[in-house]
Amino acid sequence: MNRRLFADAGPARRHLAGTVLAGLAVTVLILAQAGLLARALATAAPGVGAGALRWTLIALGLVVLARAAAAHAGEVSAMRAAAIVKERLRSRLLRHAIRLGPAGDCGQQAGEITALTTSGLDALDPYFARYLPQVVLAGAVPIAVIAAVSSADWISGGIIAITVPLIPLFGALVGMHTKAQTERNWQLLARLSGHFLDVVQGLTTLKVFGRATAQQRVIETVTDEYRAGVLATLRVAFLSALVLELSAALATALVAVEVGLRLLYGQLSYPTALFVLLLTPEAYLPLRNAAAQFHASADGTAAARRAHELLDLPLPAGTTGPDRDGATQVDLPVPDLAVPDLRTTPIVLDAVTAGYPGRPAPVLDRAGVTIFPGDQITLLGRNGAGKSTLLALLLRFAAPTGGTIRVGQVDLAALPLEAWRRQIGWLPQRPALFAWSVAENIALGAPDATRAAIERAAELAGAAGFIADLPDGYDTVLDERALRLSSGQRQKIALARLFLRDAPLLLLDEPVAHLDPASAAEFRAAIGTLRAGRTVIEVAHRPAGWSWPDRAGEQSGPDLVDPAGPSGGRVLLVADGAIAELGGEPGPGYATGPVAGGPALIRLGTAGRPVGRGGPGRG
Amino acid sequence: MTGTGMTGTGMTGPELAGLDRAGRSTRRDRPLLRMLALAATLRGRLALAAVAGALATGCGVALLAVSGYLLARASQHPDITALSVAIVAVRGLSVGRGAFRYAERLASHDVAFRVLARARVAIWRRLERLAPAGLPAFRSGDLLARLVSDVDATQDLFIRGVAPPIAAALVGAGAVTVCVALVTPAGLVLAAGLLAGGVAVPAIGLVAARSANRQLAPARGRFAAAVADLRTGAADLQAFGASGQALDRAERANRELGRLGRRSAAASGLGTGLSALVAGLTLWAALVLGVAATGAGVLGRVPLAVLALTAMAAFEAVTLLPAAAVQLSQARASGRRIAEVLDAPDPVAEPADPLPLPAGPVTIALRDARLRYAPDGPLAIDGVSLDLPPGRRVALVGPNGAGKSTLVSVLLRFRELDGGSATLNGVDLAAFAGDDVRTVIGGCPQDPHLFDASIEENLRIADPAVSGEALRTVLRQVGLDDWVDRLPEGLATRVGPDGARVSGGQRQRIALARALLADPAVLILDEPTAHLDAGSRRQVMADVLAVTRGRCTLLITHDLDGLAQVDEIVVLDHGRVAERGTHAGLLAADGLYRRLWLARAGDDAG
């Protein structure tokens, strides 16, 4: 058994011990059964019938029952162990997945963890239930049989002792010979299956180009070629099975003939000879069964190995997340530092550089801006210009690779993460809703919120109306299969989260991008009440017909952006790695004066004629 | 919900029910038989596999029985010549067992792979007629993948599901015959025991596994949902400090799954215990009956040994049957899904005697076209007329589900109209062979597929004989030439499964290049900018408009920028033509087009 899998077993070890004990019991019972059977067959004679042999027969009956019970117990313990090991592995993988967090390049790992935890680990079931008990028996039974047979007849014992090891030996030899070929076959098989799936998925395309009928020949040929190739390999690969069967059968035949001849010449008693004959096949049976469960073993160990590989992968630097085993956070230099109140403290981005791994140029390059309390900021910029990166930095999903973000006079990186995020309300383009009740979804991150507070938040967000129409109102579980909410409704539930959270800093990432004009207008009105008294940074899409300069500092053309932005506050442009001020008025916090060290408020561009006034996107 | 028109989910219910009424259901009810029918002409090879398997197992049983005879006879101290036959037999049987097993495995794998080739071709033939409109939920990639794995599963049916039961029946019958001849009641006990071990125990095992699964399924679902939440909502959870909350839920579901797993262990392990119990009790009962017969002087000690050892060894024949039962039950489920595809009705009728395509310029016209997915469903296309003379460019716009893609599927002969007409130079499209129509009307379907092959192979699907020069020209037209030149392997670069290794923009451009290479008289481009970010969208759209200039084109799109260049814009809504005209005219009209135009602000969002 895989050592790490055994380490995972933990409380399941009791069950695994049960499996081993059951295996040992089965071994003893096999010996007892052979002895009793030999005795019955050898003693029975005219006049010595079932009555005379009743104790032998009763004992044999009991042994048979006990053997069935032990076999059952062994498998049940193994299944229980499998359930426990799976539960523990799933739990560890989940915690690992949480700590991988939302960072982009961990997507594949996250996908694998999902696949492993939901179905992949089930490969451990046959491994534990079928393979492991057989391995126990394959270890114990041949030794016990050789010992018992040798004590009755050492010559037969010798024959078995010599032939049993031949099975794993020849198996290994043949296996070594065919290993490369077998692996190539598996790859070929996978590729073949992939090819068929590929052409089936592209069938419409093939039809459009008139190639679908011709493809039938290709499928036929490819599959046939595969058959020829695989059968050639199988001819060799099946040799290991041939060796297994042959050595078991030949040994039985050898023992039978040898014992029979010595019996004939009176060198051996009939009960002893029978006992030896009955036990001989038993020595090979568990080995054959274990070999037959080879795939169960291979799949199970592969799943376990994959799980361990995933658990061993280093977490992206600076990730945080709850971990039951110890610290709640990975890097937390000064855990008790108080978070300044964002209602009165400005946030200063000082020459901040940030980017994505694998992307040569940083997205933000020594960008600077001061966010004053009460600011209503509209953030503009082309796709990929760095608007979302700015939000990610403030949310601390990412850390700047250069420069600092200061909250008042304190470095943001030094602040306790949870407490910092508690001051932020985030509304992404597509907020996640969870398969929980509506009330629980609204109370995300605020599990202690009262029902009244939740309902009040829903009302403010304009969500109360449709929630009341849901089958169970606030207790309706948002299960994808049971219920489909429109994007507008989903967005309103996310907005209700913000009302409940009551955070001083709001980060809105194109909140109406996926809404139709009517829902967007309704949504804008609801957001309006939330803005009051808070600092808001809203990534906005470009209203129809508007445009802006491509480069910071470039003189604006005639079709300028509305200087006051949709919210009437500041308008910032993210372009070329920099953040530029386009217009609008800073929030009341600006009155407290610019913060030392922070870049001054610089106006770029000129207030011009707004185009498309009245278009959507202007709340 | 893009292109719901093509999924045709509405038709599954009534149309399949109609099939049942037509009496074809009887075939669908026996999916297993239909799977086996795939091996109809391979009966000889299949029989070879079954017989070899029976001989292998039979040799094993006989080996023990003859060995028992050998010992019992030897204990009577006869002359050695009396034992010589038995000695030779024991040796022969032991070699035979290995040799026959080897033959059986080769034969059954050979059959399995041959059947696989047939199953693939059979399903391909059918899919080829059905795709894409005639297949329920064809567009769901998951369902397709499952169908393919169902087809692949036919191998296991023929390796583990067919030969072992036949071999077990043959060997079981032989062993029972021997025992009945020795002591009739003991033989009958063995027959009952073998039936219990070979039929009842596997059946119980199946039922137990199924009920355990039923119990586990909801818990599994809850757990999967919790895990999916953790994954898709990771950012939200972190931002709101709610990761612990979500983890707790997943852990709760996990613990419940573990608890149910432990509880169902007893049931799942039932098979092994029962098999051992049945085999042991049968041996015991046969022995008791045999010993009683010997005591009564009816049975000699030699036949007694043969009886007991036969009864003991005979159970080797049924050891593989629980696995075979699982295999058969899975094959049934696979077979049912395959049968569903094989029995789905044709979406379009091919003409028995197709007309040849007209030579020269082609004009396509739709007049008052109507189409519904289900006989009693609403009209998906309701009175649409459209003219596509040579050189004319028409854009089809409208909200999702307006019927745009359905209209395309009519022109590509993937669907039949229910009313009105679709004509080619005045002749009904249905008079031509579908493949011929698609040489004239072609292009780029919605969500074009890139095959797991090189860029060049993907392009050559449109025209295998195309010259390298023509390839370069088309690549330049769609703006791919620089990109291809920079690739280390150039045109030989593989695009990965489903084009996973190229970006969305490159994918759409490759598909566009392919459509241009095919050079159909009527070029259809169904959402060539779907799934692209705003920047790529603008560029691809500009390229599309540039290369289609002067070409008869039907362009389905949500991108309204640049539509001033096309000759006519047709706005579809709920299957009807809501408006039609030029860009300027429609903007002035203050209708649906103008609303779409104003609402397109969100297009800049990434």
CSV table of C-alpha atoms in Angstrom, one decimal, chain A residues 191 194-195 198-199, chain B residues 449-455 457-458 461 493-501:
chain,number,residue,atom,x,y,z
A,191,ARG,CA,-5.8,9.3,-28.7
A,194,GLY,CA,-10.0,11.6,-28.5
A,195,HIS,CA,-10.0,11.5,-32.3
A,198,ASP,CA,-13.0,15.4,-32.0
A,199,VAL,CA,-14.6,14.5,-35.3
B,449,HIS,CA,-15.0,23.5,-34.5
B,450,LEU,CA,-11.2,23.4,-34.7
B,451,PHE,CA,-9.9,19.9,-35.0
B,452,ASP,CA,-7.0,18.6,-32.9
B,453,ALA,CA,-4.7,18.9,-35.9
B,454,SER,CA,-2.4,21.4,-37.5
B,455,ILE,CA,-3.5,24.9,-38.6
B,457,GLU,CA,-5.0,20.6,-41.8
B,458,ASN,CA,-7.8,22.6,-40.3
B,461,ILE,CA,-10.9,20.7,-44.6
B,493,THR,CA,1.4,24.2,-35.5
B,494,ARG,CA,-1.2,22.0,-33.8
B,495,VAL,CA,-4.2,23.9,-32.4
B,496,GLY,CA,-4.9,21.4,-29.6
B,497,PRO,CA,-8.2,19.7,-28.6
B,498,ASP,CA,-11.0,21.9,-29.7
B,499,GLY,CA,-8.5,24.6,-30.6
B,500,ALA,CA,-7.5,25.1,-27.0
B,501,ARG,CA,-4.0,26.3,-27.9
